[in-house]
C-alpha positions in Angstrom: -17.9 26.5 -24.5 -17.1 23.0 -23.6 -17.7 23.4 -19.8 -19.3 25.9 -17.4 -16.6 25.1 -14.9 -13.6 25.9 -17.0 -12.7 29.1 -18.9 -10.1 29.1 -21.6 -7.7 32.1 -21.4 -4.9 31.9 -24.0 -2.8 29.5 -25.9 0.3 28.0 -24.2 1.6 25.8 -27.1 0.7 24.0 -30.3 1.8 20.6 -31.5 1.1 18.5 -34.6 -1.9 16.8 -32.9 -2.8 18.9 -29.9 -3.3 22.5 -28.5 -2.5 23.5 -24.9 -4.4 26.5 -23.3 -4.1 28.2 -20.1 -7.4 28.0 -18.3 -9.3 28.9 -15.2 -11.2 26.5 -12.9 -14.1 28.5 -11.5 -14.8 25.8 -8.8 -11.3 25.7 -7.3 -10.5 29.3 -8.4 -7.0 28.0 -9.7 -5.3 28.2 -13.1 -5.3 25.0 -15.0 -3.8 23.7 -18.3 -6.4 22.4 -20.9 -5.1 20.1 -23.7 -7.2 19.7 -26.7 -6.9 16.6 -28.9 -9.2 14.9 -31.4 -10.8 11.4 -31.1 -8.1 9.8 -33.3 -5.8 9.9 -30.3 -7.9 7.5 -28.2 -5.0 5.5 -26.9 -3.7 8.6 -24.9 -7.2 9.0 -23.4 -7.3 5.3 -22.6 -3.9 5.6 -20.7 -4.8 8.7 -19.0 -8.2 7.3 -17.7 -6.4 4.3 -16.4 -4.0 6.5 -14.4 -6.9 8.5 -13.1 -8.6 5.4 -11.8 -5.3 4.2 -10.0 -5.6 4.5 -6.3 -1.9 5.2 -5.9 -1.7 8.7 -7.4 1.9 9.9 -8.2 3.0 13.5 -7.9 5.7 13.1 -10.6 3.2 12.2 -13.4 0.8 14.8 -14.6 -2.5 13.1 -14.1 -5.6 14.8 -15.4 -8.1 16.4 -13.0 -10.9 15.6 -15.6 -11.3 14.6 -19.2 -14.3 16.1 -21.0 -15.5 14.9 -24.5 -17.5 17.2 -26.7 -18.1 17.4 -30.5 -15.3 15.0 -31.2 -12.7 16.7 -29.2 -11.2 15.7 -25.9 -10.4 18.3 -23.4 -7.8 17.1 -20.8 -7.8 19.3 -17.7 -4.5 19.2 -15.6 -3.0 21.3 -13.0 -1.1 24.3 -14.3 2.7 24.2 -14.1 5.4 26.9 -14.0 7.7 25.9 -16.7 9.4 23.0 -18.3 12.9 21.7 -17.8 14.3 23.6 -20.9 13.1 26.9 -19.6 14.2 25.9 -16.0 17.8 25.2 -16.9 18.0 28.2 -19.1 17.0 30.4 -16.1 18.8 28.7 -13.3 22.2 27.4 -12.4 21.6 23.9 -10.9 24.0 22.5 -8.3 24.8 18.7 -8.2 22.4 18.0 -5.3 19.5 19.5 -7.1 20.4 17.6 -10.3 20.2 14.4 -8.3 17.0 15.4 -6.8 15.6 16.1 -10.2 16.7 12.7 -11.5 15.3 11.0 -8.6 11.8 12.5 -9.2 11.7 11.5 -12.8 12.7 8.0 -11.7 9.8 8.0 -9.1 7.4 9.0 -11.9 8.9 6.4 -14.5 8.7 3.6 -11.7 5.0 4.4 -11.3 4.4 4.2 -15.1 6.4 1.0 -15.5 4.7 -0.6 -12.5 1.4 0.2 -14.3 2.5 -1.5 -17.5 3.2 1.7 -19.4 6.2 3.0 -21.4 6.4 6.7 -22.0 8.5 6.6 -25.1 9.1 10.4 -25.2 11.0 11.5 -22.1 12.7 14.7 -22.8 13.4 18.1 -21.2 10.3 19.7 -22.7 8.1 16.9 -21.5 9.2 17.3 -17.8 7.3 20.1 -16.1 8.1 22.0 -12.9 5.6 23.0 -10.2 6.5 23.9 -6.6 10.0 22.3 -7.0 8.3 19.1 -8.1 9.0 17.5 -11.6 6.0 16.2 -13.4 6.2 13.9 -16.5 3.7 15.1 -19.1 2.6 14.4 -22.6 1.7 10.7 -22.9 0.8 11.0 -26.5 3.3 8.4 -27.6 3.0 6.2 -24.5 2.0 2.5 -24.9 1.2 -0.6 -22.9 4.2 -2.9 -22.4 2.3 -6.0 -23.8 1.8 -4.1 -27.1 4.0 -4.6 -30.2 7.0 -2.5 -29.4 8.8 -2.4 -32.8 7.4 1.0 -33.6 10.0 3.8 -34.1 8.8 6.8 -32.2 10.1 9.6 -29.9 12.6 12.4 -30.2 15.8 11.4 -32.1 18.4 12.6 -29.6 16.7 10.8 -26.7 16.3 7.5 -28.6 17.8 4.4 -27.1 20.1 2.5 -29.5 17.7 -0.5 -29.7 14.8 1.4 -31.1 14.3 0.5 -34.8 16.4 -2.7 -34.4 14.6 -4.9 -32.0 11.6 -5.1 -29.8 12.3 -2.7 -26.8 11.3 -2.6 -23.2 10.7 0.1 -20.6 14.5 0.5 -20.5 14.2 3.0 -23.4 12.8 5.4 -21.0 15.7 4.9 -18.7 18.1 5.7 -21.6 16.1 8.9 -22.4 16.5 9.9 -18.7 20.1 9.4 -19.1 20.2 11.9 -22.0 18.2 14.3 -19.8 20.6 13.8 -16.9 23.7 14.4 -19.0 22.2 17.6 -20.3 21.5 18.9 -16.8 25.1 18.2 -15.9 26.9 19.3 -19.1 24.6 22.0 -20.3 26.2 22.2 -23.7 25.6 19.2 -26.1 29.2 19.1 -27.2 30.6 18.8 -23.6 31.6 15.3 -22.5 30.3 13.8 -19.3 33.9 13.3 -18.1 34.6 16.9 -18.3 31.6 18.0 -16.1 32.2 19.5 -12.6 30.3 16.8 -10.7 31.3 13.8 -8.6 32.5 10.6 -10.1 29.6 8.9 -8.5 27.0 10.9 -10.4 29.0 10.5 -13.7 29.1 6.7 -13.2 25.4 6.6 -12.5 24.5 8.6 -15.6 26.8 6.3 -17.7 24.7 3.4 -16.3 21.5 4.9 -17.6 23.1 5.5 -20.9 24.4 1.9 -21.4 24.2 0.9 -25.0 23.0 -2.6 -24.1 19.6 -2.4 -22.4 20.3 -5.4 -20.3 23.0 -3.4 -18.6 20.7 -0.5 -17.8 19.0 -0.5 -14.4 15.2 -0.5 -14.2 13.7 2.6 -12.5 13.4 0.6 -9.3 17.1 -0.5 -9.4 18.2 3.0 -10.2 16.4 4.4 -7.2 18.3 2.2 -4.9 21.7 3.4 -6.0 24.0 5.3 -3.4 24.0 8.5 -5.5 20.7 9.4 -3.9 21.9 9.0 -0.3 22.8 12.6 0.0 18.9 13.4 -0.1 18.1 11.3 2.8 18.7 12.4 6.4 19.7 10.0 9.0 17.1 9.1 11.7 18.8 9.1 15.1 17.7 6.3 17.5 14.6 7.9 18.8 13.9 5.0 21.1 16.6 6.3 23.3 14.7 9.6 23.7 11.8 10.0 26.1 8.3 10.0 24.8 6.9 13.5 23.8 4.2 15.2 21.8 4.9 18.5 19.9 2.8 20.7 17.6 4.8 22.1 14.6 3.9 24.0 11.4 4.4 20.9 9.5 2.1 18.8 11.8 2.2 17.0 15.2 5.3 15.1 16.1 4.9 12.2 18.5 7.5 10.0 20.1 5.7 7.0 21.7 6.4 3.4 22.4 8.2 2.0 19.3 7.6 4.8 16.8 8.0 8.5 16.1 5.6 10.2 13.8 4.6 13.5 12.0 1.0 14.0 11.2 -0.8 16.8 9.3 -4.2 16.9 7.5 -2.7 15.4 4.3 0.2 13.3 5.5 1.0 10.9 8.2 4.6 9.7 8.4 5.6 7.1 10.9 9.0 5.5 11.5 8.9 2.6 13.8 10.8 -0.4 15.1 9.6 -3.7 14.1 8.3 -5.9 16.8 10.9 -8.6 15.8 13.8 -6.4 16.7 15.0 -7.7 20.1 16.8 -5.6 22.6 19.9 -7.9 22.5 20.4 -7.2 18.7 21.2 -3.5 19.7 24.7 -4.7 21.2 25.7 -5.8 17.6 25.3 -2.4 16.0 26.0 1.3 16.4 22.8 2.0 18.3 22.8 5.7 17.5 21.2 5.5 14.0 17.8 3.7 13.2 19.4 2.6 9.9 21.3 -0.1 12.0 18.0 -1.6 13.2 15.0 -3.2 11.7 12.9 -0.2 11.3 10.1 0.7 8.8 8.6 3.8 7.3 4.7 4.0 7.0 3.2 6.8 4.9 -0.6 7.1 5.4 -0.8 3.5 6.7 1.2 2.0 3.8 4.7 0.7 4.3 7.3 2.3 2.0 11.1 2.3 1.6 13.1 5.5 1.6 14.0 5.1 -2.0 10.4 5.1 -3.1 9.2 8.1 -1.1 7.8 10.9 -3.2 9.4 14.3 -2.9 6.7 15.6 -0.6 6.9 12.5 1.5 10.7 12.9 1.7 10.2 16.4 2.9 8.1 15.3 5.9 10.5 12.3 6.6 13.7 14.6 6.5 11.9 17.3 8.7 11.0 14.4 11.2 14.7 13.2 11.0 16.0 16.8 11.4 13.8 17.3 14.6 15.1 14.1 16.2 18.6 15.0 15.2 18.3 18.4 17.2 17.0 16.4 20.1 19.9 14.1 19.9 22.3 17.0 20.2 20.8 17.6 23.6 20.4 14.0 24.8 23.1 13.0 27.2 23.8 9.2 27.0 26.9 9.1 29.3 28.5 11.3 31.9 31.9 11.1 33.5 32.4 13.1 36.6 36.0 13.8 37.3 37.7 15.4 40.3 38.1 18.7 38.3 36.2 18.2 35.1 32.9 17.0 33.7 32.5 15.2 30.5 29.2 14.4 28.7 28.6 12.4 25.6 25.5 13.1 23.4 23.4 10.9 21.2 24.5 12.9 18.3 28.1 11.8 19.0 28.9 15.3 20.0 30.4 15.8 23.4 31.4 18.5 25.9 34.3 18.8 28.4 34.1 21.4 31.3 37.0 22.1 33.6 38.3 25.0 35.5 39.0 27.9 32.9 38.1 25.9 29.8 35.0 24.5 28.1 35.4 22.4 24.9 32.5 21.2 22.8 32.4 18.9 19.8 29.7 20.3 17.4 29.4 18.1 14.4 32.6 18.8 12.3 33.7 21.7 14.5 35.0 22.5 18.0 33.9 25.3 20.3 36.5 26.3 22.9 35.4 28.9 25.5 32.5 29.9 23.2 34.8 30.4 20.1 34.2 28.1 17.1 37.2 26.3 15.4 37.6 24.0 12.5 40.6 22.2 14.0 41.6 21.5 17.6 44.4 24.0 18.5 47.9 22.3 18.4 48.9 23.9 21.6 46.1 21.9 23.3 47.1 18.5 21.9 47.6 17.0 25.4 44.1 18.0 26.3 42.7 16.6 22.9 44.4 13.2 23.6 42.9 13.1 27.1 39.5 14.0 25.8 39.8 11.2 23.1 40.3 8.6 25.9 37.1 9.9 27.6 35.3 9.6 24.3 36.6 6.0 23.8 35.7 5.2 27.5 32.2 6.6 27.0 31.5 4.6 23.8 32.7 1.3 25.2 30.5 2.0 28.4 27.4 2.8 26.4 27.6 -0.3 24.3 28.2 -2.5 27.4 25.3 -1.0 29.3 22.9 -0.8 26.3 20.7 1.7 28.1 17.3 2.1 26.5 16.1 5.6 27.4 18.0 8.7 28.3 16.9 12.2 29.3 17.5 15.6 27.7 20.2 17.7 29.4 18.6 20.1 31.9 15.0 19.2 30.9 12.2 17.8 33.0 10.2 16.9 29.9 10.7 17.0 26.2 8.0 19.4 25.1 10.7 21.9 24.0 8.2 24.8 23.6 11.1 27.2 23.0 12.1 25.4 19.8 9.9 27.0 17.2 9.4 25.5 13.7 11.7 28.2 12.3 14.5 27.2 14.7 14.2 23.6 13.5 14.5 24.6 9.9 17.2 27.2 10.4 19.3 24.8 12.4 19.0 22.1 9.6 19.8 24.8 7.0 22.7 26.2 8.7 24.2 22.7 9.4 24.0 21.9 5.6 24.8 25.2 4.1 26.7 27.2 6.7 24.8 30.4 6.7 21.2 31.7 6.2 19.3 34.9 5.5 16.6 36.6 7.5 15.4 40.1 6.7 18.4 41.4 4.8 20.7 39.9 7.5 23.3 37.1 6.8 23.9 34.8 9.7 27.2 32.9 9.6 28.0 29.8 11.6 30.2 31.8 13.9 27.2 33.8 15.0 28.4 36.9 12.9 25.4 39.0 11.6 26.0 40.8 8.4 23.7 43.5 6.9 23.5 43.7 3.1 22.3 47.2 2.7 18.7 46.3 1.8 19.6 43.6 -0.8 17.9 40.3 -0.3 18.9 36.7 -1.0 16.1 34.2 -1.1 16.4 31.5 1.5 15.5 28.7 -0.9 17.3 26.0 -2.8 20.6 26.7 -4.5 19.0 26.8 -7.9 17.5 30.3 -7.2 20.9 32.0 -6.7 21.8 32.7 -10.3 20.7 36.3 -10.2 22.4 36.9 -6.8 26.1 36.2 -7.7 27.4 39.5 -6.5 25.8 39.1 -3.2 27.0 35.5 -2.9 30.5 36.6 -3.9 30.3 39.2 -1.0 29.2 36.4 1.4 32.2 34.3 0.3 34.7 37.0 1.0 33.2 37.5 4.4 33.5 33.8 5.1 37.2 34.0 4.1 37.7 37.0 6.4 36.0 35.0 9.3 38.2 31.9 8.5 41.4 34.0 8.8 40.4 35.1 12.3 40.6 31.4 13.5 44.0 30.5 11.9 
């Protein structure tokens, strides 16, 4: 028995130089993984201990909980993960957005390693673990420090960069290996060409950059994280400075809008988005004031300034939830009103609007319209004169808003912004419906039109798209219902 704290249960896998066991931590009462290696692999231990001592922990690298040495054997204790990427892609169909999310998490982990003077040298599907929708880079047995001699040929052949075995190499070999991983996620079959894959041209171009034969043409992990292919993962933060100050408790933490910032704070995370002091009011007139991206704003995570492209997956979830909450408020924040003789027109922070006149109410809802309570994808042709008139009101409102440059607006029909009726689920559901178009609750499908569909006791998990492989029949049924709904509006 190497420790009273840990109990070894069964073998998970064996390699040429190590054995990995499933274990149990009596102290935390959680499953752990226990990797056993002999003293001859002291370099891996040296690297792991350095990462353990690093103040900036990274959730995308599997860093040990503890390392125990006994009788010439090192026992490396790590958290237990669900599977590796080989098992994951053999179980689930992965849509493009989730592939992009996986690539980004691997890049976050590689950026952490490279910033700490380390090259992994064996990035591959089986060395990428999955836990709670988070990717973790594992097995640093072939890793080395950047300042060491880098002519050694090592790694897994199909993931090796072209320069290995020819010249001294750099951390760019990890980027090439990630390119192979990304191509596999997209193409599935090895014989399939990237050009034939059913993904966006933007993603294909990005993967080709990772796979560049010349390492000088490959981006670093930091450069890759700044590419626009990842923009789909970031929600836009509406200009919260326009919204009145408020405080609101949610399941994910307390959201506060105060002075020059908006924040969400829990026991483990505090995310703050704030305007820098140097951002002067007169600068607002030069930009579209509705989004914070157009101003000098910063993100602070647990008192450390970070850019969006370097947020961990967990940090990004908090940030996106905060953005989603402010976006919902933007839908209710009236920033300009025109009172006509026989109509009332209101323009919202979210760029939606409403037009009310005798016998008709028209609302712009993101990419749809609602006319007298009935949703439509397109504005009816027979109302083209009304549409043209409303467009003049929209242009008039936008010009007036820019001219006046008002700093703070109130929510429609609200004396304050506590919004107690907006539960956490309502926020999540509204964000989910806006992105996906439908959602599931207790065997009930809810479409954007408001239609409720019972599924005879069948359940679809309300999770990421990757979980839907086993529910194709149900998804097909939903698609048919969508088509039937669409025909009603044509």
